[in-house]
Coordinates of C-alpha atoms in Angstrom, one line a residue:
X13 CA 152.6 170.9 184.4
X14 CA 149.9 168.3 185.5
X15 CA 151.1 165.1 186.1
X16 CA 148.0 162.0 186.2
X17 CA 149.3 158.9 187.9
X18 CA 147.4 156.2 187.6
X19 CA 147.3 152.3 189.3
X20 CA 145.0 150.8 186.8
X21 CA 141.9 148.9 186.3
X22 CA 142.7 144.8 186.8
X23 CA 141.1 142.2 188.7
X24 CA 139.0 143.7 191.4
X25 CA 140.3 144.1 194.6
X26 CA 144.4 143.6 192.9
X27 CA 147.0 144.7 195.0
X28 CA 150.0 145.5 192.6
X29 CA 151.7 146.9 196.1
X30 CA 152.0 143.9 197.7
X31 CA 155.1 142.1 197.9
X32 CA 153.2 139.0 196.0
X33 CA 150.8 141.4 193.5
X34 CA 147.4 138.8 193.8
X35 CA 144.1 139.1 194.6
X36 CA 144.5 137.8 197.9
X37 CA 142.2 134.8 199.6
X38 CA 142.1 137.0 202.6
X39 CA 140.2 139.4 200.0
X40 CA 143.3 141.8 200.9
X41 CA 143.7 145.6 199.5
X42 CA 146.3 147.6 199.7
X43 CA 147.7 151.4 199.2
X44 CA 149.2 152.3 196.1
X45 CA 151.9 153.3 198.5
X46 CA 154.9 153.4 196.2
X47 CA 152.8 155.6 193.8
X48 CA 151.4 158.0 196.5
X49 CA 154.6 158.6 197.8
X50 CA 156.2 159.6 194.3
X51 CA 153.2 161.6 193.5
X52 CA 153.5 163.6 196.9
X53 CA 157.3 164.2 195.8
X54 CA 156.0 165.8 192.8
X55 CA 153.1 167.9 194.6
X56 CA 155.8 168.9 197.2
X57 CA 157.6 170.4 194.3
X58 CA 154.6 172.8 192.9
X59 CA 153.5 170.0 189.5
X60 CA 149.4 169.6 189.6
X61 CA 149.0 166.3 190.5
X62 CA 145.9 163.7 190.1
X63 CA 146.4 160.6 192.3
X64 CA 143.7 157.3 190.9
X65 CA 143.7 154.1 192.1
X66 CA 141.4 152.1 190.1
X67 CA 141.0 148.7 192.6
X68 CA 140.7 150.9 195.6
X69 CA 137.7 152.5 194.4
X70 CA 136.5 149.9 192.3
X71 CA 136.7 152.0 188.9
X72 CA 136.9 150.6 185.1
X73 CA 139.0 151.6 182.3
X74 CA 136.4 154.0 180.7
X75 CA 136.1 156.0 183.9
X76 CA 139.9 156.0 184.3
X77 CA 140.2 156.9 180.6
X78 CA 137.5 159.8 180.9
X79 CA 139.3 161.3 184.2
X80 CA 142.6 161.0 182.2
X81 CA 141.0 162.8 179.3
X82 CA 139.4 166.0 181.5
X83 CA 142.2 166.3 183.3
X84 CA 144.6 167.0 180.7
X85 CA 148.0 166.0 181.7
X86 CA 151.2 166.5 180.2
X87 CA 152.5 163.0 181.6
X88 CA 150.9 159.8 182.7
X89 CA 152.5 157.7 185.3
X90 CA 151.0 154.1 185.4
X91 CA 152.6 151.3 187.5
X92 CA 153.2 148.0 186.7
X93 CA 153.8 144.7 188.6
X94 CA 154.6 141.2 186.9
X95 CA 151.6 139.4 186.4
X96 CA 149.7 142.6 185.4
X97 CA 151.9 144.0 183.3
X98 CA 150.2 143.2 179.6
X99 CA 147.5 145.0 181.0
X100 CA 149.5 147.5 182.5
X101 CA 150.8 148.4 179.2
X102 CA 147.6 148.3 177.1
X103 CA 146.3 151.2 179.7
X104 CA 149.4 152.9 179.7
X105 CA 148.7 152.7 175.5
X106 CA 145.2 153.8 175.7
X107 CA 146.2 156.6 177.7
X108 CA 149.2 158.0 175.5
X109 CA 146.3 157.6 172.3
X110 CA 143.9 159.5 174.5
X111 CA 145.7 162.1 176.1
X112 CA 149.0 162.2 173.8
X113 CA 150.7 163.0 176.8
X114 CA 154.6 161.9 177.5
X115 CA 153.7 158.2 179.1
X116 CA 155.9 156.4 181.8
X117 CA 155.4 152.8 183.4
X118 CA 157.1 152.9 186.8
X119 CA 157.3 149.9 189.4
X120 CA 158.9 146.6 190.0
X121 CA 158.7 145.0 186.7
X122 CA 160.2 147.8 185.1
X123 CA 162.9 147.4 187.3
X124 CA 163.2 144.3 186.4
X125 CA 162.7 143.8 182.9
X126 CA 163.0 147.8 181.5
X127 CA 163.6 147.0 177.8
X128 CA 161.2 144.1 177.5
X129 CA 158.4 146.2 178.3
X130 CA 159.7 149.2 176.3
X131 CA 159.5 146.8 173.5
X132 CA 156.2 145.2 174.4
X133 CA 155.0 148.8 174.4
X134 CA 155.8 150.7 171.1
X135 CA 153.8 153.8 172.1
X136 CA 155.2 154.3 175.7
X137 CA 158.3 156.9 176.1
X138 CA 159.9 155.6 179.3
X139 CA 160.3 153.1 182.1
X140 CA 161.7 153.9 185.8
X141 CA 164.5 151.4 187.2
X142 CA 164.0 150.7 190.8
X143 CA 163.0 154.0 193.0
X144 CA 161.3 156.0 191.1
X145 CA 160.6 159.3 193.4
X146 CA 163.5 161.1 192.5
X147 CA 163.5 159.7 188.7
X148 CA 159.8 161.1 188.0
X149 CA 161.2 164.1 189.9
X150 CA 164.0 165.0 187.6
X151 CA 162.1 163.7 184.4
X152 CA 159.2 166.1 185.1
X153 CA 161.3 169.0 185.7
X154 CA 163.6 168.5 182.7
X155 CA 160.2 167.8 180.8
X156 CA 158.6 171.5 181.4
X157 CA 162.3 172.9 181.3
X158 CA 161.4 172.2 177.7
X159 CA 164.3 169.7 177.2
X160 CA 164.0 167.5 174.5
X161 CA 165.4 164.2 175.0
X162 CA 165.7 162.9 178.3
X163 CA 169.4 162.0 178.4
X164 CA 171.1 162.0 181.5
X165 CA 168.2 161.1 183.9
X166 CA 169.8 158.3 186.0
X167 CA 167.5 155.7 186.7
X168 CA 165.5 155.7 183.0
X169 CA 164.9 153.8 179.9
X170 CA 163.7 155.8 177.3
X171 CA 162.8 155.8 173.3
X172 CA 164.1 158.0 171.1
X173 CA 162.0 159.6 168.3
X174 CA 163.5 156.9 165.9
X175 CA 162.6 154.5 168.1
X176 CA 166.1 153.8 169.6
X177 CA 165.7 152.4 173.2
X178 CA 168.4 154.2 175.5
X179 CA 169.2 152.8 179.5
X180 CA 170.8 155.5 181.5
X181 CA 173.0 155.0 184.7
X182 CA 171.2 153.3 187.4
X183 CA 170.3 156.5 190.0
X184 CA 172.0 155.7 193.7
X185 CA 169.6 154.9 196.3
X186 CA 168.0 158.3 198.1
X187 CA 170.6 159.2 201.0
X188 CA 168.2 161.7 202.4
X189 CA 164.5 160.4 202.1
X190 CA 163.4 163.3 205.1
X191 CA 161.8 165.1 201.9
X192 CA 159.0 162.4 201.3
X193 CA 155.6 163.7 202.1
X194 CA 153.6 162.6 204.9
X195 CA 151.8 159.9 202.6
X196 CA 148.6 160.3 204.6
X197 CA 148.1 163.8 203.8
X198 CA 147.6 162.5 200.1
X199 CA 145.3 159.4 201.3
X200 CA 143.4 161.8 203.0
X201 CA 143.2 164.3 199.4
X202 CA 142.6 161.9 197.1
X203 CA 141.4 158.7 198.4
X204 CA 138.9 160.4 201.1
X205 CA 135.9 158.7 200.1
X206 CA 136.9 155.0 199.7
X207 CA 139.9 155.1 202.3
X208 CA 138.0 152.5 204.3
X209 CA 137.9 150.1 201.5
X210 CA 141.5 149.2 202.0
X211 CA 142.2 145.7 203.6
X212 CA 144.6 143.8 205.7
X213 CA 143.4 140.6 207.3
X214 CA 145.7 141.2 209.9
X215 CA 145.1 144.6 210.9
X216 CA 142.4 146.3 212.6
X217 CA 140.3 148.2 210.2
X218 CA 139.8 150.3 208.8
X219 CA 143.8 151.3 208.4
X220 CA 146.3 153.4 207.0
X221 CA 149.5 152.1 206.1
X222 CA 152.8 154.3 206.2
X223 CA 156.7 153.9 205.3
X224 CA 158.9 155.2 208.1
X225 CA 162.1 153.6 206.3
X226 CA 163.2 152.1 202.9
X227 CA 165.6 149.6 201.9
X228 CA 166.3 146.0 203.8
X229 CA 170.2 145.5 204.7
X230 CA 169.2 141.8 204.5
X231 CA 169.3 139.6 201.3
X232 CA 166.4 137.3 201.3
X233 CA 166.5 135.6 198.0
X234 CA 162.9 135.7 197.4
X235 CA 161.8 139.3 198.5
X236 CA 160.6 141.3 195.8
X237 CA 161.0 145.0 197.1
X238 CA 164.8 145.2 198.1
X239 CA 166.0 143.5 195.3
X240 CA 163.9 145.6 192.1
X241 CA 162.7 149.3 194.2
X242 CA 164.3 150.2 197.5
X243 CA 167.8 148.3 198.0
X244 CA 169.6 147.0 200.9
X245 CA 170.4 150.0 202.6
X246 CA 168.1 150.9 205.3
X247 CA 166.9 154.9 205.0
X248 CA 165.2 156.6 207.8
X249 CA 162.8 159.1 208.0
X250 CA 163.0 161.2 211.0
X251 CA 161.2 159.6 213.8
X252 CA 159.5 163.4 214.7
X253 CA 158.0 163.4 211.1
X254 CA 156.6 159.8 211.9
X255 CA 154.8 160.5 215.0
X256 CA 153.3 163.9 213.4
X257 CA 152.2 161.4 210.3
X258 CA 150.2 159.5 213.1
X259 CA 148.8 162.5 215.1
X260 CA 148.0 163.6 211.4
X261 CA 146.1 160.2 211.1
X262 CA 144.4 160.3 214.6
X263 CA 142.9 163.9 213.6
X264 CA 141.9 163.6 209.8
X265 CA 140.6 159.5 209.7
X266 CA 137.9 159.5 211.6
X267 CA 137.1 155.7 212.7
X268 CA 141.1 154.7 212.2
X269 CA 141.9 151.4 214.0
X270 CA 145.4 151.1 213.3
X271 CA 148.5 152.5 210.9
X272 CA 150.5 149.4 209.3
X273 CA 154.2 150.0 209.0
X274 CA 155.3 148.6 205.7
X275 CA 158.8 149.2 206.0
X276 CA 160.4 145.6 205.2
X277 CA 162.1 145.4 208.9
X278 CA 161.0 148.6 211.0
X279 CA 163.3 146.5 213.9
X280 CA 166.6 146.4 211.9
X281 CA 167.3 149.5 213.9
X282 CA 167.1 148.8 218.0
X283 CA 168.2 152.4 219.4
X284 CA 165.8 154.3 216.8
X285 CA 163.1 151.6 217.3
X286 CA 163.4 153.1 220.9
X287 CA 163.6 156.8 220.0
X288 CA 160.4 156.2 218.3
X289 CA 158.8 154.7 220.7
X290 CA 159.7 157.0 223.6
X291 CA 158.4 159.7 221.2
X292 CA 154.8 158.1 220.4
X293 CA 154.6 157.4 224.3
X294 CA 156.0 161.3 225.1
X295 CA 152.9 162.9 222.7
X296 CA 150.3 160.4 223.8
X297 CA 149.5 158.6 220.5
X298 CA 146.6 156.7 221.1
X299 CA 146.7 154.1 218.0
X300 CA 147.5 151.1 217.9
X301 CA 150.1 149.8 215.1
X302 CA 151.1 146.9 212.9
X303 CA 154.7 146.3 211.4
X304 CA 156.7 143.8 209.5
X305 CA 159.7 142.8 211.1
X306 CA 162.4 139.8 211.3
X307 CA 162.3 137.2 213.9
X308 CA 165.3 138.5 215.8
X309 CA 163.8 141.5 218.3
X310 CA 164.8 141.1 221.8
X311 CA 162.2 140.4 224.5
X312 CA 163.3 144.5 225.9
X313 CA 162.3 145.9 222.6
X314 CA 159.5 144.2 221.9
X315 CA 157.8 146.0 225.7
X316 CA 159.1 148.8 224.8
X317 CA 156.9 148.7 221.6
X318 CA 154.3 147.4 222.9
X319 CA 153.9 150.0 225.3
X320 CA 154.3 152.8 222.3
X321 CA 151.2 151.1 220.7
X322 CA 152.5 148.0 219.1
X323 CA 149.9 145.3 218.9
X324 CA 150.8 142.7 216.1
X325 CA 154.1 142.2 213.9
X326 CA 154.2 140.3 210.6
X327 CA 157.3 138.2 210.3
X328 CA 158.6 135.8 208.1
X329 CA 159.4 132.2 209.1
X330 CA 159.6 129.9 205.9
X331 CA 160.7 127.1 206.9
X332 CA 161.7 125.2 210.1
X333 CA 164.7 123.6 208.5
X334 CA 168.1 125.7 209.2
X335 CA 169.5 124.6 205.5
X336 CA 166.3 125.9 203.8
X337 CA 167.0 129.0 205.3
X338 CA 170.5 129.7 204.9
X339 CA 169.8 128.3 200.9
X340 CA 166.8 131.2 201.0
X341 CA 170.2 133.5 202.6
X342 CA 167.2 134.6 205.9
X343 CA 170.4 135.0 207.5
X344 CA 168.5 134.0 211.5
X345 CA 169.1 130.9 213.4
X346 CA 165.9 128.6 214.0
X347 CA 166.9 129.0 217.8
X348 CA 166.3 132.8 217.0
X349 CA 163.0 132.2 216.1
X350 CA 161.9 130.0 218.7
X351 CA 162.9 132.4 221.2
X352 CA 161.5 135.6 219.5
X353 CA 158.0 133.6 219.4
X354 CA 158.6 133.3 223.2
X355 CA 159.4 136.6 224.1
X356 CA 156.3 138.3 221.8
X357 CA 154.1 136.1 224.3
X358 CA 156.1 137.7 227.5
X359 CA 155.4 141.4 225.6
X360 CA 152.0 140.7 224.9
X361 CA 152.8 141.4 220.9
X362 CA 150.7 139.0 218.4
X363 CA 152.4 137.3 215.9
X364 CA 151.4 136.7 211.9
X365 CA 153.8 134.1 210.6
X366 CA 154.4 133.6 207.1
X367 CA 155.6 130.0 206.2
X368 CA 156.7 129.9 202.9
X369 CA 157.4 126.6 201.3
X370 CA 159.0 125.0 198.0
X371 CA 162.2 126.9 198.6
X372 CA 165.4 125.2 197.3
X373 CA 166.5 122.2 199.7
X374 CA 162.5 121.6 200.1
X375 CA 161.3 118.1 200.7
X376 CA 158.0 116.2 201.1
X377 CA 159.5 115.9 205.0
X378 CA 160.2 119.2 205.5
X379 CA 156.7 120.7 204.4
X380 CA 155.7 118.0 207.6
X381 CA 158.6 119.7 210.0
X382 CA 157.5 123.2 208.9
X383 CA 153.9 122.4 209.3
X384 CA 154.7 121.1 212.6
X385 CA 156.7 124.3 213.8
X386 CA 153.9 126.5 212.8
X387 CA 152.1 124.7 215.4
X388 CA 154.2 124.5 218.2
X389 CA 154.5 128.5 217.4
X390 CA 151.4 129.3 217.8
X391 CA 151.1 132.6 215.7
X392 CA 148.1 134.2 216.3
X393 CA 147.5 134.0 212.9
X394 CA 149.2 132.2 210.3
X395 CA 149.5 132.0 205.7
X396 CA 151.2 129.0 204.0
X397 CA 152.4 130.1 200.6
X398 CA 154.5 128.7 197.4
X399 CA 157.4 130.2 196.7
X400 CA 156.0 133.1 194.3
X401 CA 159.3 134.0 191.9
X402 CA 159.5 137.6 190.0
X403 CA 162.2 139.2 187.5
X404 CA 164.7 140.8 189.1
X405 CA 164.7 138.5 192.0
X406 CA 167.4 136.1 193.1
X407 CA 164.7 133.6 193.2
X408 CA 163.7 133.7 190.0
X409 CA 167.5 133.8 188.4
X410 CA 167.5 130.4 190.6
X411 CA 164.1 128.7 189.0
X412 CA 165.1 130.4 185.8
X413 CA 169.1 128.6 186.1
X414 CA 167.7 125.4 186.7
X415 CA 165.3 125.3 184.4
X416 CA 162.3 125.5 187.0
X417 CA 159.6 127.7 185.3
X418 CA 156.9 126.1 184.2
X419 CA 156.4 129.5 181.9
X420 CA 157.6 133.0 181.4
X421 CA 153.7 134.1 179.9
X422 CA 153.3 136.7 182.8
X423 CA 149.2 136.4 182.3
X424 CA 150.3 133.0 183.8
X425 CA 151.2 134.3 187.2
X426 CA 147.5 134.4 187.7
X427 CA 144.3 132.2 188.0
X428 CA 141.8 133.3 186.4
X429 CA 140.3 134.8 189.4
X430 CA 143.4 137.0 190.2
X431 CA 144.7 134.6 192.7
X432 CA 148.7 133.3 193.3
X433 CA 149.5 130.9 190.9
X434 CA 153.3 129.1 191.5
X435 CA 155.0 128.8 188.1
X436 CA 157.8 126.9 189.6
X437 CA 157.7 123.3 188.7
X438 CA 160.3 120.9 190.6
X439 CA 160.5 117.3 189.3
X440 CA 159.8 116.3 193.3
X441 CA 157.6 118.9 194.5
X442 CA 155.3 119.9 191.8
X443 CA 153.2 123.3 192.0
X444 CA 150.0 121.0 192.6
X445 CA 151.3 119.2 195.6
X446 CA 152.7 122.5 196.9
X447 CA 149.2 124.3 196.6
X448 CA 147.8 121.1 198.3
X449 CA 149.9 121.3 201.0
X450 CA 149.1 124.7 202.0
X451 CA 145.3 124.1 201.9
X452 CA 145.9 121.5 203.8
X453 CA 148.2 122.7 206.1
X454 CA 146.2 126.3 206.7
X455 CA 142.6 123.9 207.6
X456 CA 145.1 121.8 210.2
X457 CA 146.3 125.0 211.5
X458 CA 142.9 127.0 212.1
X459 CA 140.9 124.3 212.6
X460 CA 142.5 122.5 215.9
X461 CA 140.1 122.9 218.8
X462 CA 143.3 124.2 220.7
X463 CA 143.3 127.6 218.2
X464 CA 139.6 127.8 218.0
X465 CA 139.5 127.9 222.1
X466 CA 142.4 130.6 221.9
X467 CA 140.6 132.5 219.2
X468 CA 137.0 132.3 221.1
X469 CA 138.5 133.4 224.2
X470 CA 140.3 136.6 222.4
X471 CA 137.4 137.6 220.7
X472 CA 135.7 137.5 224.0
X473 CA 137.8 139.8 225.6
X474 CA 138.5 142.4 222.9
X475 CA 135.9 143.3 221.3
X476 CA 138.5 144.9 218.0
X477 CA 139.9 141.8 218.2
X478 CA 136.3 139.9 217.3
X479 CA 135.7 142.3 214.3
X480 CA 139.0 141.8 213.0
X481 CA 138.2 137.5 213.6
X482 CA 134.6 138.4 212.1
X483 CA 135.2 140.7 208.9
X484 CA 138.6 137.8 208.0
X485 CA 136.5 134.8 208.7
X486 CA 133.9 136.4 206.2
X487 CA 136.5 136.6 203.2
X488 CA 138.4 133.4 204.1
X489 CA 136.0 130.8 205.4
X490 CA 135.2 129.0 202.3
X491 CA 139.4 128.1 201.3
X492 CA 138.9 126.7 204.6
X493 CA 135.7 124.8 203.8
X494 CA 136.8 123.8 200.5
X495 CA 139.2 121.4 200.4
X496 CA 141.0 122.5 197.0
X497 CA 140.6 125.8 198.5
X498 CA 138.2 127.3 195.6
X499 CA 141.2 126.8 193.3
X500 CA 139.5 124.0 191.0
X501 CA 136.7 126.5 190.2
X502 CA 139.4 128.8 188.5
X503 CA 141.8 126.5 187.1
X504 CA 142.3 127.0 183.0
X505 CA 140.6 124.2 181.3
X506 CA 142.6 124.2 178.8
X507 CA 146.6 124.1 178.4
X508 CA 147.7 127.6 177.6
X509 CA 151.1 128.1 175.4
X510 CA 154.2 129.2 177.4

């Protein structure tokens, strides 16, 4: 059976992987990793798989319709995010009428909002609910089984024949996930020949980005990934499989600068943290790595890591006010994090800090404190954001309860361009002044001669460092410049119905 999976054709360079699916200002790309992981579950298993990511190699529909067509497939896989999802579904519909093939839409707004889109999508036969590895899985197997009707396949919304709409169980969170692929291996297959394109400001590049774990055992009201795919329960892989994915890496991506870690806290876990790292140091992995993690990792850890490779972790601050983040349920102390920022500095271990603002309990004085913290912080790099709100989050139940969203017309997520666009709308902090703020908050930050001095002098020194500074600089100089930050070039002209 030949399954085609498919992250479609949007706005060029649109990462629908990200936490916040944008075009970033950063000019940002990344993996299809949710979908290449689910598509090497499937190859694992003997199905004939074709892999396409559309934005990573800068592809149309008709080229995507015309490998769709030659390949043949029985099913089409297509994943969706909010604020591409009516185009989502028009490719998703396009391909059924091309192909005729059984058509599934997988992702985080399907986990969110499953029989809206069924009904937005009269010709598509199913959407996944939340991790969809094992769903696709049993779907495809029960599919050339020669089934019928796909009852009893947890985790699926489907449409009968009469046109019926039918919600299964939910499907319990993957105990074991030792049985996903080495995600590289399929990078390396089907993405061979525009792997380099893919883009994180805050890496080195060119990168490869891996999951060693899924799930997040905190609850951040606002993050996208535990709450509609992978749940709070943090599942490992085995730490041995992990370092052969990098070895695998070292030997097949010629040029590699660095593997990101996109678990959503590889730290949670301190004594397999230190298995891994003993294990990279034991078999002489030479790259260096990126990860996301909270800011709560002790100052032993942190060398530990550092000397297994680690060069940079991406950690989320939000806000410098304590009730901000207990109403946002970050669960860390601001103490915490004005320790942690000290003890990267003792480990030698730079820091991106994400400051997220307009979160309940936001005022115009705490956008100054925060602003202020960032500061005397001192990430080596920093991003002020909006609070971005998606279905299925407790966020968005939040703007939606108090009556907060400007609209629900997902197209709206958008500018024009492709860029974040806050739908929230708070009598006191309105999405304008928000955006405002964060232009002007990110020129303060990068533009003080203190930073600039730091920055030259690292750039001097490391020379990865200074293409990394060059190649971001490039992307992001003029929402530096400008002082709207490019936004007024892409705002709608015209009012646009909700």
């Amino acid at each position: 059976m030949r399954i085609f999976l498919l992250n479609a054709p949007f706005h060029r360079n649109y990462s629908r992987h990200q936490r916040s699916p944008a075009v970033t200002k950063s000019r940002t790309l990344y993996y299809p990793i949710w979908l290449t992981y689910a598509a090497g579950l499937l190859d694992n298993h003997g199905f004939e798989i074709q892999l396409v990511d559309a934005p990573g190699e800068d592809i149309d529909r008709r080229e995507v319709m015309r490998r769709a067509e030659a390949f043949k497939p029985h099913v089409v896989v297509v994943s969706t995010s909010t604020p591409s999802i009516v185009n989502d579904i028009a490719v998703a519909e396009e391909l059924k009428a091309a192909t005729g093939a059984y058509t599934v839409l997988v992702g985080t707004h399907t986990s969110a909002r499953p029989l809206e889109t069924l009904q937005a999508a009269p010709h598509v036969d199913a959407v996944t609910r939340r991790e969809y590895d094992w769903t696709l899985l049993a779907l495809v197997q029960h599919l050339e089984g020669g089934g019928g009707e796909p009852a009893g396949i947890l985790g699926l919304t489907w449409r009968r024949a009469d046109g019926e709409l039918v919600t299964e169980p939910d499907r319990p969170d993957q105990a074991d996930i030792s049985e996903l692929p080495h995600v590289a291996r399929l990078y390396a297959r089907f993405f061979k020949d525009h792997w380099k394109r893919y883009f994180y400001a805050i890496t080195r590049h060119p990168v490869v980005t891996i999951v060693t774990g899924r799930g997040c055992p905190y609850k951040c009201t606002y993050c996208l990934f535990p709450q509609t795919l992978t749940g709070h329960g943090y599942r490992r892989r085995p730490v041995e499989a992990i370092v052969d994915e990098f070895k695998f890496i070292e030997r097949e991506f010629p040029g590699v600068r660095e593997v990101f870690i996109e678990d959503d806290t590889l730290t949670v876990d301190r004594k397999r943290c230190a298995r891994f790292a003993e294990e990279m140091i034991r078999r002489r992995v030479k790259l260096r790595w990126t990860a996301n993690a909270r800011c709560d990792v002790d100052l032993e850890t942190l060398t530990l890591l550092r000397k297994a490779g680690l060069r940079l972790l991406c950690v989320g601050v939000e806000s410098a006010d304590q009730e901000i983040l207990d109403n946002v349920k970050k669960q860390i102390r601001v103490e915490q994090i004005e320790r942690f920022f000290v003890d990267t500095k003792k480990a030698d271990v730079l820091v991106h800090g994400c400051f997220m603002v307009g979160n309940p309990g936001e005022t115009h004085q705490s956008l100054e404190r925060t602003l202020s913290f960032a500061k005397r912080l001192n990430p080596d790099t920093a991003q002020f954001f909006p609070l971005m709100v998606y279905p299925g989050t407790e966020a968005y139940a939040w703007a939606e309860r108090e009556n907060l969203l400007e609209t629900q017309d997902y197209e709206r997520w958008l500018t024009p361009e492709g860029l974040h666009r806050s739908v929230v709308e708070r009598p006191n902090l309105p999405s304008e002044s928000l955006r405002e703020f964060c232009d002007r908050a990110r020129r303060e930050y990068y533009l003080r001669p203190t930073y600039m001095l730091q920055k030259a002098k690292q750039v001097v020194t490391d020379p990865y460092e200074a293409t990394r500074t060059a190649k971001s600089l490039v992307t992001f100089a003029r929402y530096l410049v400008d002082r709207d930050g490019g936004a007024s070039r892409h705002a709608p002209t015209t009012a646009q119905p909700a």
